[in-house]
Each structure stands twice: as structure tokens, then as C-alpha cells.
CSV table of C-alpha atoms in Angstrom, one decimal:
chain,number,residue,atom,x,y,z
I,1,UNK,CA,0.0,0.0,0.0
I,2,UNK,CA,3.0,2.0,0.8
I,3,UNK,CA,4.2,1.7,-2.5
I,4,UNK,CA,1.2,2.4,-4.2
I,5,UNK,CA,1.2,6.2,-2.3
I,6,UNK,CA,4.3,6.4,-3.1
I,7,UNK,CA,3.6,6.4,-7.1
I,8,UNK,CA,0.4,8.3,-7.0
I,9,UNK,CA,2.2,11.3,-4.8
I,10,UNK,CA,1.6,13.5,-2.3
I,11,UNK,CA,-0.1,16.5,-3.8
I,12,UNK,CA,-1.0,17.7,-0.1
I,13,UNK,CA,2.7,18.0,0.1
I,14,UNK,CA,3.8,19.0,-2.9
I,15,UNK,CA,4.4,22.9,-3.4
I,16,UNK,CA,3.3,23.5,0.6
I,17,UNK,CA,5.4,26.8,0.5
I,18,UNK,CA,3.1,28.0,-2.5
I,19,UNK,CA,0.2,28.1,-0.5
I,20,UNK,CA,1.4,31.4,1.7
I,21,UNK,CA,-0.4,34.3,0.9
I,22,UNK,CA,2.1,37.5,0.8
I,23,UNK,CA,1.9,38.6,4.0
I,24,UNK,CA,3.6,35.1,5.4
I,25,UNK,CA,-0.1,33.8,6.7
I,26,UNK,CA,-1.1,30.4,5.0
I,27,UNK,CA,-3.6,31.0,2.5
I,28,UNK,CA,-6.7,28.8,2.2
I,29,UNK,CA,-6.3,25.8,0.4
I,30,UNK,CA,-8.5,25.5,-3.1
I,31,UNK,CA,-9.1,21.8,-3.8
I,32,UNK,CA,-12.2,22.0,-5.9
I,33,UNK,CA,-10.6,20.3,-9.0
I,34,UNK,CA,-9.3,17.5,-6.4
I,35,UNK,CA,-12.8,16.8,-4.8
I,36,UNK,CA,-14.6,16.8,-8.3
I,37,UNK,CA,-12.4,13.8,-9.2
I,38,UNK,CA,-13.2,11.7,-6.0
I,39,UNK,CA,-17.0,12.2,-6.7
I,40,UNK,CA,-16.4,11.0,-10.7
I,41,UNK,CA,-14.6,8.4,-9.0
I,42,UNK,CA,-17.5,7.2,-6.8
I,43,UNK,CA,-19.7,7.9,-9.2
I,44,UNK,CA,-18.3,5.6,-12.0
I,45,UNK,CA,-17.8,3.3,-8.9
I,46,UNK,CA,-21.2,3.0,-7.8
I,47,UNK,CA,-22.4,3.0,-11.5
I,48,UNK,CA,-20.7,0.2,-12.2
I,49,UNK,CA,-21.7,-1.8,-8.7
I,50,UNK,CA,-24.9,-1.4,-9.4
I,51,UNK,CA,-25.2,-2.7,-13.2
I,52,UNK,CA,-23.3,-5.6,-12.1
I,53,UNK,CA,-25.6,-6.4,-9.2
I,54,UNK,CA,-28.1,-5.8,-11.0
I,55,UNK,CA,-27.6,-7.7,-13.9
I,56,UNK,CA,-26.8,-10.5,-11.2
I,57,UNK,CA,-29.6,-10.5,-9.9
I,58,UNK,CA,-31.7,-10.9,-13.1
I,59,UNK,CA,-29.4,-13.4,-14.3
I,60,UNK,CA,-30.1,-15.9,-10.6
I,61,UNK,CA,-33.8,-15.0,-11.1
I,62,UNK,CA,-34.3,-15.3,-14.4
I,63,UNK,CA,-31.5,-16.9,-16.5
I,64,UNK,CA,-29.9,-19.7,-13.9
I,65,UNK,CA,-31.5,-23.3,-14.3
I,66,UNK,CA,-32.7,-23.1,-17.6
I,67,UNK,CA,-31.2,-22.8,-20.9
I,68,UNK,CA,-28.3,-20.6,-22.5
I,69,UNK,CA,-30.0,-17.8,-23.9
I,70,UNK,CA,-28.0,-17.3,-27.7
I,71,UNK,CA,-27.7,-13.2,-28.6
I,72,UNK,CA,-25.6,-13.8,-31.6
I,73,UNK,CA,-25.6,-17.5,-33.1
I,74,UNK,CA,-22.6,-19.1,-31.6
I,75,UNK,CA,-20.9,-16.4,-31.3
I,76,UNK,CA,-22.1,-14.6,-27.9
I,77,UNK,CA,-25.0,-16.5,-25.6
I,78,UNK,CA,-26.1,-15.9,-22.0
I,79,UNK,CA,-25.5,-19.1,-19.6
I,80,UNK,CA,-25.7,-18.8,-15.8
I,81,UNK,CA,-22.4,-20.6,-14.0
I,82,UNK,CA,-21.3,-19.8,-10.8
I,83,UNK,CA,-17.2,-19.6,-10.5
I,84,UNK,CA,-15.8,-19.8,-7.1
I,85,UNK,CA,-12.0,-19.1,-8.6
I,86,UNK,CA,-10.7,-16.4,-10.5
I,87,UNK,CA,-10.7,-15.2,-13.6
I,88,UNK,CA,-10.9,-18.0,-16.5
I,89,UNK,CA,-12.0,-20.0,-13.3
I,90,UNK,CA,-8.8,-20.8,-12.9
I,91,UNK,CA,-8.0,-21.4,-8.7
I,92,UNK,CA,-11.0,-22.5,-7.1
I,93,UNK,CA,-9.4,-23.7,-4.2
I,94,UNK,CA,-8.2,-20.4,-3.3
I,95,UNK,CA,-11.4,-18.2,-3.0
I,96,UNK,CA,-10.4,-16.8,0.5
I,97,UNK,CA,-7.6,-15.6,-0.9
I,98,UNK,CA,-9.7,-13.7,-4.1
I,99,UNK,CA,-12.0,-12.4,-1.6
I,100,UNK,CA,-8.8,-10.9,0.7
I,101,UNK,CA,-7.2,-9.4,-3.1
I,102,UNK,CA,-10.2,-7.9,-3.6
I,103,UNK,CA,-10.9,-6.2,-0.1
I,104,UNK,CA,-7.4,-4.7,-0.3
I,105,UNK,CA,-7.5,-3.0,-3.8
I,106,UNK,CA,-10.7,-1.6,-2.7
I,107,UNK,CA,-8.7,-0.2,0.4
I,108,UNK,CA,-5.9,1.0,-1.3
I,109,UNK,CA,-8.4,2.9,-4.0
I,110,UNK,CA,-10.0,4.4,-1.1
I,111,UNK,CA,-6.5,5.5,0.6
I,112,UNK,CA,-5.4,6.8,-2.7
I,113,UNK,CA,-8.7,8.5,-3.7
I,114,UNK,CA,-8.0,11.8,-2.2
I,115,UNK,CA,-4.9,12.4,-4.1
I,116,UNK,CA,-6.6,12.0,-7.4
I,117,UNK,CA,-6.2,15.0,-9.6
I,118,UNK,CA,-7.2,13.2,-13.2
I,119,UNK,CA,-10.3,12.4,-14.6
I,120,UNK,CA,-9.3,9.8,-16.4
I,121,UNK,CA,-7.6,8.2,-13.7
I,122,UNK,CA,-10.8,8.8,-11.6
I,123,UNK,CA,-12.8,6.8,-14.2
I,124,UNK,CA,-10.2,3.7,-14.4
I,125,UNK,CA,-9.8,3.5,-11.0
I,126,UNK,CA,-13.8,3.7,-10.3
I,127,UNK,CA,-14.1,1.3,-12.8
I,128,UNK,CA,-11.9,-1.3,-11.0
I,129,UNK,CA,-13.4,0.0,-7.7
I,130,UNK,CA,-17.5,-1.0,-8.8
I,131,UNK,CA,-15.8,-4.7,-10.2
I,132,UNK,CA,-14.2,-5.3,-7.4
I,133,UNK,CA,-16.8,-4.4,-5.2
I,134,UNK,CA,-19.3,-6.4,-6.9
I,135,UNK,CA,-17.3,-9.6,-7.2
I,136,UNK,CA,-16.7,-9.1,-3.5
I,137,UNK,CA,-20.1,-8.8,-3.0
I,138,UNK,CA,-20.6,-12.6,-4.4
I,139,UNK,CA,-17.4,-13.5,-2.7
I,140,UNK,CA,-18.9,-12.3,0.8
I,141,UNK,CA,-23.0,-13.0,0.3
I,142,UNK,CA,-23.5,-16.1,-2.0
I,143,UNK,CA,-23.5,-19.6,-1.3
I,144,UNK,CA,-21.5,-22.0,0.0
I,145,UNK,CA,-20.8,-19.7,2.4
I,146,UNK,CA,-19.4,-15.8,4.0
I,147,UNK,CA,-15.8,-15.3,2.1
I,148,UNK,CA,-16.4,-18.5,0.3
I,149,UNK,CA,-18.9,-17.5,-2.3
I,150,UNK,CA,-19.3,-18.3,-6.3
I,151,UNK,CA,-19.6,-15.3,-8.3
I,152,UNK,CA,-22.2,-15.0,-11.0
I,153,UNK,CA,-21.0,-15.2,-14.7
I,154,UNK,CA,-23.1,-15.0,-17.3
I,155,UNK,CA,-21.6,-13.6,-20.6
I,156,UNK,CA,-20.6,-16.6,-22.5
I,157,UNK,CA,-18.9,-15.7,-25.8
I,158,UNK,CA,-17.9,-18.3,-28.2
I,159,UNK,CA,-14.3,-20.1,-27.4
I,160,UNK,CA,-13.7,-17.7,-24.5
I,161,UNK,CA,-14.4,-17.8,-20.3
I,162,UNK,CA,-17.6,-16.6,-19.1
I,163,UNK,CA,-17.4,-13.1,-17.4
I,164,UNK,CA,-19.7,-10.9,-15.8
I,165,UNK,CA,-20.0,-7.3,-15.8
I,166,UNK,CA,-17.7,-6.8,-12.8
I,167,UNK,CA,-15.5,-8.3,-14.7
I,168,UNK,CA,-15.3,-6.6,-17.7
I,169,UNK,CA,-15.4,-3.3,-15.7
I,170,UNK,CA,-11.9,-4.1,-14.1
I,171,UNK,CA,-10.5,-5.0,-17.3
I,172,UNK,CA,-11.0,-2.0,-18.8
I,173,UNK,CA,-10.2,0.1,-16.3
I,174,UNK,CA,-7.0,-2.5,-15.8
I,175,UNK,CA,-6.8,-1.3,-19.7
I,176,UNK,CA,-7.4,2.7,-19.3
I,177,UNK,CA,-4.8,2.7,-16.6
I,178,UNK,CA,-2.3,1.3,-18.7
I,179,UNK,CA,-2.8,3.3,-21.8
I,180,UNK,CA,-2.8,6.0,-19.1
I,181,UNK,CA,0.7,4.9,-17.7
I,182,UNK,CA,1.9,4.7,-21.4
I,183,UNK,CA,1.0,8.4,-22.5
I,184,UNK,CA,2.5,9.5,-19.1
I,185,UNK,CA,-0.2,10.6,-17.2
I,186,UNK,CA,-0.3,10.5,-13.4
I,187,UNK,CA,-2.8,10.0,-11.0
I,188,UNK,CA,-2.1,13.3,-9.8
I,189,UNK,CA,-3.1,15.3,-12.7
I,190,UNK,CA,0.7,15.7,-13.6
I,191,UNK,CA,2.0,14.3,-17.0
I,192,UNK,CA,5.7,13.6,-17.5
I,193,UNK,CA,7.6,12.3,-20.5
I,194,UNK,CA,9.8,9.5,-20.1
């Protein structure tokens, strides 16, 4: 976590002697810019939470016990599974320890919120924010059991896993932060060239 501060910055810090008015008082701080990019953050963050729970919901009620649903031929279908490993469904053995990963990049995107300065970082981390969060939310409140849960998947395309919304909101945020990274944008709002 320490490291992760440590490459978004300090901006509270940074340029501390700029902040005295003239006459040597301190002169009141001005975060407006920093505050509308932890609301965009939330907001993308709860937008995508509640798709994905939503769409969960419809898919247990609706979709699970019966038959695929096919949107495009072979090609993309809707089929109900629940996956109690990762992604790909690759580690089932090992959801405790998905359900811990989860619960600490949602900590460390809360910790790092307030320093957020970018609107598109805002968006990518809120997108990874609302997938984690909703994948926790199976991981914590579906069966077999409390940190042990399956999570929903539903989107089925043709020679590929089954994902869920959650799912495809962390990979593209995953996506926008490295494209992000690669035109040399920080968190912060600064942009450097390498």
C-alpha cells in the first residue's frame, strides 16, 4: 500500500510553500478540481456496482437453471455458471484468498482517492473500484458460504471464459490505466515524459 502512495504522490505536500499568501499567513487551500475527481470516482464506482448487481440478480432469477440464452448464433450466448476461482475460473481452491485481493485494492483505492487529480484516472480506478466491489459482494454474500462464495458469470462468448459485468469493468479500467501509464499521465493530474 505504501508503494502504491508512493507512485500516486503527495499533492497535499507537494508545493506546501506556494500556498502562503504574501503577508507570510497560510492562504486557504483550493481543492475543488481535487474533490470533483473523487465524486467522478465514486460515481463511476457505484455506476458500475450497481449494473453488475443488478444484472446478477436478473441473471439468478431469471436466467440460472434453464437454458443458454443465444444473442448472436454461436458467437455470444447468456448461460448462468457460478465460479468460485478467479478469472478464467482458474484457482477455485483459493477463493479466500480472491476475496482478501479484492478487499485490499478496494482499500488501497480508497486511501489513494483523495490524491486524485485526473479524470481519467478517476474513471479507471472507479471502474476497477464498482468490479471489485461487486465480485466481493458474491465472494462475501452467496453460497457456499461468507468469504467462500461463487460469483455469477453469465456472458458466454464463443471459445472464451464466461465473465460478468464486474469483470469486464476491471478489465477496462486495468486497460485505461495502462494506456494512461503509457502516455504518461499520473494519478495526480501531472504528466511527464519519459
Amino acid at each position: 500500500m505504501a508503494e502504491a502512495e508512493r507512485i500516486i504522490g503527495t499533492p497535499d505536500s507537494a508545493g506546501a510553500d506556494e500556498t502562503a499568501a504574501p503577508d507570510g499567513t497560510a492562504a486557504p487551500e483550493e481543492r475543488p478540481k481535487g474533490r470533483r475527481r473523487i465524486v467522478a470516482l465514486f460515481v463511476v464506482a457505484v455506476l458500475a456496482y450497481l449494473l453488475d448487481l443488478g444484472s446478477k440478480m436478473l441473471v439468478v432469477a431469471k436466467l440460472e437453471g434453464h437454458e443458454p440464452i443465444e444473442l448472436i448464433g454461436d458467437l455470444l450466448r447468456l448461460d448462468a455458471i457460478r465460479n468460485p476461482g478467479a478469472a478464467f475460473g482458474m484457482g477455485e481452491a483459493f477463493t479466500i484468498i480472491f476475496t482478501c485481493i479484492a478487499a485490499t485494492v478496494i482499500v488501497v483505492i480508497i486511501r489513494l482517492a483523495r490524491k486524485l487529480y485526473s479524470l481519467p484516472w478517476a474513471i479507471a480506478l472507479g471502474l476497477l473500484l464498482g468490479g471489485a466491489l461487486g465480485n466481493l459482494t458474491d465472494r462475501i454474500f452467496r453460497s457456499p458460504g461468507v468469504f467462500e462464495g461463487a460469483v455469477v458469470d453469465f456472458i458466454a462468448p464463443a471459445h472464451f471464459a464466461v465473465f460478468n459485468l464486474a469483470d469486464s469493468a476491471i478489465v477496462c479500467g486495468g486497460i485505461l490505466i495502462v494506456l494512461l501509464s503509457f502516455r504518461g499521465l499520473d494519478p495526480d493530474g501531472t504528466v511527464h515524459k519519459d
